[in-house]
């Protein structure tokens, strides 16, 4: 198999602010794997928080190109070789992994969900994210997102209650809040109990990732479930989280791709944990790869492609929040034809 890479710079429609920073451009990479006249595509969305950049991903992919072999069906063997070559670097491995699944699906003329034996009718509703801003601007964004029945509200500041109150005043959507580890335990107890008045469904990553005892204490003191993101990076994190939280957020870019995500889903179920599939700022390529797995999970937060202006691909569609999986082979993603019209973009900000 031949591997090619190229930059994939994604421009956010508006600066995207969370508790630990702001993002305007996502420097991703596109991977193309060619075999037997067909091409499979993958995307890496590196996060500095997890120790990856576009430069480190590019270096990893260059090294991985020599380890792919000639049989794209041997996905488990290929990924095992990559783990031996370079540890960690999950976004680089996720790009290879999804490109392999895309290629195999095309060789078999099957969409990924059929390849995995999943029912597309059971795909999840995705939330739509409202980044940190003033209460007025957050409420305005929420009002414009009326086509999405679930909103994820970024929190982790001194103004969280004011922000959520402003959003609830203009929206009857289901509200989830995500602090990105922005609170101390005491702040989390106080703030979440105040936010519960506005009918939030759950809170995501309220406190620092390594504070398991804090999560256990917090869970006893609040009336809503806790889903963790930064606390759960890989398969090995799941057993220690059982009893501390109610669920985990799996991202292809954190865990290393579709293969690892499937293992994490089943392991979480064995530990009686709920599962959400999340994302970084990604194009429709990586978002669609994750969307194919949503028939297996409870929640989805797959809106990274809806937050950008220059999505180069078409894949999964969103209708009233429902993820509609493509029926084309593999991931089912094709290049987007940019006409300058309103159909070029599915999201609102």
C-alpha positions as CSV (number, residue, x, y, z in Angstrom):
1,X,0.0,0.0,0.0
2,X,1.1,3.5,-0.8
3,X,0.6,6.3,1.7
4,X,0.4,10.0,0.9
5,X,-0.2,12.9,3.3
6,X,-1.2,16.5,2.9
7,X,-2.1,19.4,5.2
8,X,-5.8,19.9,6.0
9,X,-6.2,23.4,7.5
10,X,-9.7,23.9,8.9
11,X,-11.0,27.4,9.6
12,X,-13.5,27.8,12.4
13,X,-16.5,29.9,11.6
14,X,-15.9,31.8,14.8
15,X,-13.2,31.5,17.5
16,X,-14.0,28.5,19.6
17,X,-13.3,29.0,23.3
18,X,-13.3,26.4,26.1
19,X,-12.1,26.6,29.7
20,X,-8.4,26.1,28.8
21,X,-8.0,28.2,25.6
22,X,-9.3,29.4,22.2
23,X,-8.9,28.0,18.7
24,X,-9.4,29.6,15.3
25,X,-7.6,27.3,13.0
26,X,-7.2,23.5,13.2
27,X,-4.1,22.1,11.5
28,X,-5.1,18.6,10.6
29,X,-3.7,16.2,8.1
30,X,-5.2,14.1,5.3
31,X,-4.0,10.6,4.7
32,X,-4.5,8.6,1.5
33,X,-3.8,4.9,1.3
34,X,-3.8,3.4,-2.2
35,X,-4.2,-0.3,-3.1
36,X,-5.5,-2.2,-6.1
37,X,-6.7,0.9,-7.9
38,X,-8.7,2.3,-4.9
39,X,-7.9,4.8,-2.2
40,X,-8.9,5.0,1.4
41,X,-8.9,8.3,3.3
42,X,-8.2,9.1,6.9
43,X,-7.8,12.3,9.0
44,X,-5.5,13.2,11.9
45,X,-6.7,16.0,14.2
46,X,-3.8,16.4,16.6
47,X,-4.2,18.0,20.0
48,X,-1.4,19.7,21.9
49,X,-3.2,18.8,25.1
50,X,-2.4,15.1,24.3
51,X,1.1,15.9,23.1
52,X,0.6,15.9,19.3
53,X,1.0,18.6,16.6
54,X,0.8,18.6,12.8
55,X,4.6,18.2,12.8
56,X,4.7,15.2,15.1
57,X,1.8,13.5,13.2
58,X,3.6,14.1,9.8
59,X,6.8,12.6,11.2
60,X,4.9,9.5,12.5
61,X,3.1,9.0,9.2
62,X,6.3,9.1,7.3
63,X,7.6,6.3,9.6
64,X,4.4,4.4,9.4
65,X,4.5,4.3,5.6
66,X,7.1,1.6,5.7
67,X,5.1,-0.7,8.0
68,X,1.8,-1.0,6.1
69,X,2.4,-4.1,4.0
70,X,0.4,-5.2,1.1
71,X,-2.9,-6.4,2.6
72,X,-5.3,-3.7,3.9
73,X,-7.5,-6.4,5.5
74,X,-4.9,-7.1,8.2
75,X,-5.9,-4.1,10.2
76,X,-5.1,-5.6,13.6
77,X,-1.7,-6.7,12.5
78,X,-0.9,-3.3,10.9
79,X,-2.0,-1.4,14.0
80,X,0.1,-3.7,16.2
81,X,3.2,-3.0,14.1
82,X,2.5,0.7,14.4
83,X,2.4,0.5,18.2
84,X,5.7,-1.3,18.2
85,X,7.3,1.4,15.9
86,X,6.1,4.4,17.9
87,X,4.2,4.5,21.1
88,X,1.2,6.8,21.8
89,X,0.6,9.4,18.9
90,X,-3.1,8.4,18.7
91,X,-4.2,10.9,16.1
92,X,-1.6,9.7,13.6
93,X,-2.7,6.1,14.2
94,X,-6.4,7.1,13.9
95,X,-5.7,8.5,10.4
96,X,-4.2,5.2,9.3
97,X,-6.9,3.1,11.0
98,X,-9.8,5.0,9.4
99,X,-8.1,5.0,6.0
100,X,-7.7,1.2,6.2
101,X,-11.4,0.7,7.1
102,X,-12.3,3.1,4.2
103,X,-10.2,1.1,1.8
104,X,-11.5,-2.3,3.0
105,X,-15.1,-1.1,2.7
106,X,-14.5,0.0,-0.8
107,X,-12.8,-3.3,-1.8
108,X,-15.8,-5.1,-0.4
109,X,-18.3,-2.5,-1.7
110,X,-19.8,-2.2,1.7
111,X,-20.4,0.9,3.9
112,X,-18.5,0.7,7.2
113,X,-21.7,0.3,9.3
114,X,-22.5,-2.9,7.4
115,X,-19.0,-4.1,7.6
116,X,-19.3,-3.8,11.4
117,X,-22.8,-5.4,11.5
118,X,-24.5,-2.2,12.7
119,X,-28.0,-0.8,12.1
120,X,-27.8,2.8,10.6
121,X,-31.3,3.5,11.9
122,X,-29.9,3.4,15.4
123,X,-27.4,6.2,14.8
124,X,-27.4,8.8,17.5
125,X,-28.5,12.4,17.8
126,X,-25.5,14.7,17.9
127,X,-25.2,17.7,20.2
128,X,-24.2,21.1,18.9
129,X,-21.6,23.0,20.9
130,X,-21.8,26.5,22.1
131,X,-18.4,27.8,23.0
132,X,-17.6,30.2,25.8
133,X,-18.6,33.8,25.3
134,X,-20.7,36.5,26.9
135,X,-24.2,35.5,28.0
136,X,-25.7,37.5,25.2
137,X,-23.6,36.0,22.5
138,X,-24.0,32.4,23.8
139,X,-27.8,32.9,23.9
140,X,-27.7,34.3,20.4
141,X,-25.8,31.2,19.2
142,X,-28.2,28.9,21.0
143,X,-31.2,30.6,19.4
144,X,-29.6,30.2,15.9
145,X,-29.0,26.5,16.6
146,X,-32.7,25.8,16.8
147,X,-32.4,22.9,14.4
148,X,-30.4,20.9,17.0
149,X,-32.4,19.4,19.8
150,X,-29.3,18.9,22.0
151,X,-26.9,21.7,22.9
152,X,-23.5,21.2,24.6
153,X,-22.6,24.3,26.6
154,X,-19.0,25.0,27.4
155,X,-18.5,26.0,31.0
156,X,-15.7,26.4,33.5
157,X,-15.8,30.1,34.3
158,X,-17.2,32.4,37.0
159,X,-20.1,33.2,34.8
160,X,-21.4,29.7,34.1
161,X,-24.8,30.0,35.8
162,X,-25.4,33.4,34.0
163,X,-24.5,31.8,30.7
164,X,-26.7,28.8,31.0
165,X,-29.6,30.9,32.3
166,X,-29.3,33.1,29.2
167,X,-29.3,30.1,26.9
168,X,-32.2,28.4,28.7
169,X,-34.2,31.6,28.3
170,X,-34.1,31.3,24.4
171,X,-33.9,27.5,24.0
172,X,-35.9,24.4,25.1
173,X,-33.2,22.1,23.8
174,X,-31.7,19.4,26.0
175,X,-28.6,21.0,27.6
176,X,-25.3,19.3,28.4
177,X,-22.5,21.2,30.0
178,X,-18.7,20.6,29.6
179,X,-16.2,22.2,31.9
180,X,-13.0,20.7,30.3
181,X,-11.6,20.2,33.8
182,X,-12.2,23.9,34.6
183,X,-13.5,23.6,38.1
184,X,-12.1,22.5,41.5
185,X,-14.2,19.9,43.3
186,X,-15.8,22.6,45.5
187,X,-16.6,24.8,42.5
188,X,-18.0,21.9,40.7
189,X,-20.4,20.9,43.5
190,X,-21.6,24.5,43.9
191,X,-22.0,25.2,40.2
192,X,-23.5,22.0,39.0
193,X,-26.1,22.1,41.8
194,X,-27.0,25.7,40.6
195,X,-27.1,24.6,37.0
196,X,-29.4,21.7,37.7
197,X,-32.2,24.2,38.0
198,X,-32.0,24.6,34.2
199,X,-32.5,20.9,33.5
200,X,-29.0,19.9,32.3
201,X,-28.8,16.3,31.2
202,X,-25.2,15.6,32.4
203,X,-21.9,17.3,33.1
204,X,-18.8,16.5,31.2
205,X,-15.3,16.5,32.7
206,X,-16.0,18.8,35.6
207,X,-12.6,18.5,37.4
208,X,-9.0,17.6,36.8
209,X,-8.5,14.3,34.9
210,X,-6.4,12.5,37.5
211,X,-8.6,13.3,40.5
212,X,-10.6,10.0,40.8
213,X,-11.4,10.6,44.5
214,X,-12.7,14.0,43.6
215,X,-14.9,12.5,40.9
216,X,-16.2,9.9,43.4
217,X,-17.0,12.6,45.9
218,X,-18.6,14.9,43.3
219,X,-20.8,12.1,42.0
220,X,-22.3,11.8,45.5
221,X,-23.0,15.5,45.8
222,X,-24.7,16.3,42.5
223,X,-28.1,15.3,40.9
224,X,-26.8,14.8,37.4
225,X,-24.6,12.1,35.7
226,X,-20.9,12.7,35.1
227,X,-19.3,11.8,31.8
228,X,-15.5,12.1,31.6
229,X,-13.4,13.0,28.5
230,X,-9.9,14.0,29.5
231,X,-9.9,11.4,32.3
232,X,-10.5,8.6,29.7
233,X,-7.9,8.5,26.9
234,X,-7.3,4.8,26.4
235,X,-8.7,1.4,27.1
236,X,-6.6,1.1,30.3
237,X,-8.3,4.1,31.8
238,X,-11.8,2.5,31.9
239,X,-11.6,0.0,34.8
240,X,-10.3,2.6,37.3
241,X,-13.2,5.0,36.4
242,X,-15.9,2.5,37.2
243,X,-17.6,3.6,40.3
244,X,-16.3,7.2,40.0
245,X,-18.3,8.3,37.0
246,X,-21.4,7.4,35.0
247,X,-19.9,7.4,31.5
248,X,-16.9,8.1,29.2
249,X,-16.4,10.1,26.1
250,X,-14.4,8.2,23.4
251,X,-12.7,10.2,20.6
252,X,-10.9,8.5,17.7
253,X,-8.1,11.1,18.0
254,X,-7.6,10.2,21.7
255,X,-7.7,6.4,21.4
256,X,-6.1,5.8,18.0
257,X,-9.0,5.1,15.7
258,X,-12.0,2.9,15.0
259,X,-10.4,-0.4,16.2
260,X,-9.5,1.0,19.6
261,X,-12.8,2.8,19.9
262,X,-14.7,-0.5,19.5
263,X,-12.6,-2.1,22.2
264,X,-13.3,0.8,24.5
265,X,-17.1,0.7,23.9
266,X,-17.3,-2.9,24.8
267,X,-15.0,-2.5,27.8
268,X,-17.1,0.4,29.1
269,X,-20.3,-1.7,28.7
270,X,-18.6,-4.5,30.7
271,X,-18.1,-1.9,33.5
272,X,-21.7,-0.7,33.3
273,X,-20.6,2.7,32.0
274,X,-22.5,4.9,29.4
275,X,-20.7,5.8,26.3
276,X,-20.5,9.0,24.3
277,X,-18.6,9.5,21.0
278,X,-16.9,12.9,20.7
279,X,-14.6,14.7,18.4
280,X,-12.0,17.4,18.0
281,X,-12.3,20.1,15.3
282,X,-12.5,17.7,12.3
283,X,-13.7,17.7,8.8
284,X,-16.6,15.5,7.7
285,X,-14.0,12.7,7.0
286,X,-13.2,12.0,10.6
287,X,-16.6,12.9,11.8
288,X,-18.2,10.4,9.5
289,X,-15.8,7.6,10.6
290,X,-16.9,8.1,14.2
291,X,-20.6,8.5,13.2
292,X,-20.6,4.9,11.8
293,X,-20.0,3.7,15.4
294,X,-22.9,5.6,17.0
295,X,-25.4,2.8,16.8
296,X,-23.4,1.3,19.7
297,X,-23.4,4.3,22.0
298,X,-25.7,6.4,24.2
299,X,-24.7,9.9,23.2
300,X,-22.9,11.6,20.4
301,X,-21.0,14.9,20.2
302,X,-20.0,14.9,16.6
303,X,-20.2,18.4,15.5
304,X,-16.6,19.4,14.7
305,X,-17.4,19.6,11.0
306,X,-20.4,21.9,11.7
307,X,-18.1,24.5,13.3
308,X,-15.9,25.1,10.3
309,X,-16.2,27.2,7.1
310,X,-14.1,25.1,4.7
311,X,-15.1,21.5,5.1
312,X,-13.6,19.7,2.1
313,X,-15.7,16.6,2.3
314,X,-19.4,15.4,2.4
315,X,-20.3,12.4,4.4
316,X,-22.6,12.0,7.3
317,X,-25.6,14.4,7.2
318,X,-27.4,15.9,10.2
319,X,-31.2,16.3,10.1
320,X,-32.8,17.7,13.2
321,X,-29.7,16.5,15.1
322,X,-30.0,13.0,13.8
323,X,-26.8,11.6,12.2
324,X,-27.7,10.1,8.8
325,X,-25.0,7.7,7.7
326,X,-23.9,7.6,4.1
327,X,-24.6,4.4,2.1
328,X,-21.6,4.7,-0.1
329,X,-18.8,2.1,0.4
330,X,-16.2,2.5,3.1
331,X,-16.6,5.6,5.2
332,X,-18.9,7.0,2.4
333,X,-17.1,10.3,2.2
334,X,-16.6,12.2,-1.0
335,X,-15.0,15.6,-1.9
336,X,-17.3,18.6,-1.4
337,X,-18.1,20.8,-4.4
338,X,-18.0,24.3,-3.1
339,X,-20.5,26.4,-4.9
340,X,-20.6,29.3,-2.5
341,X,-24.2,28.5,-1.8
342,X,-25.9,27.6,1.5
343,X,-25.7,23.9,0.9
344,X,-21.9,24.1,1.3
345,X,-22.4,24.1,5.1
346,X,-24.7,22.2,7.5
347,X,-24.0,24.0,10.8
348,X,-24.8,27.2,12.6
349,X,-22.6,29.2,15.0
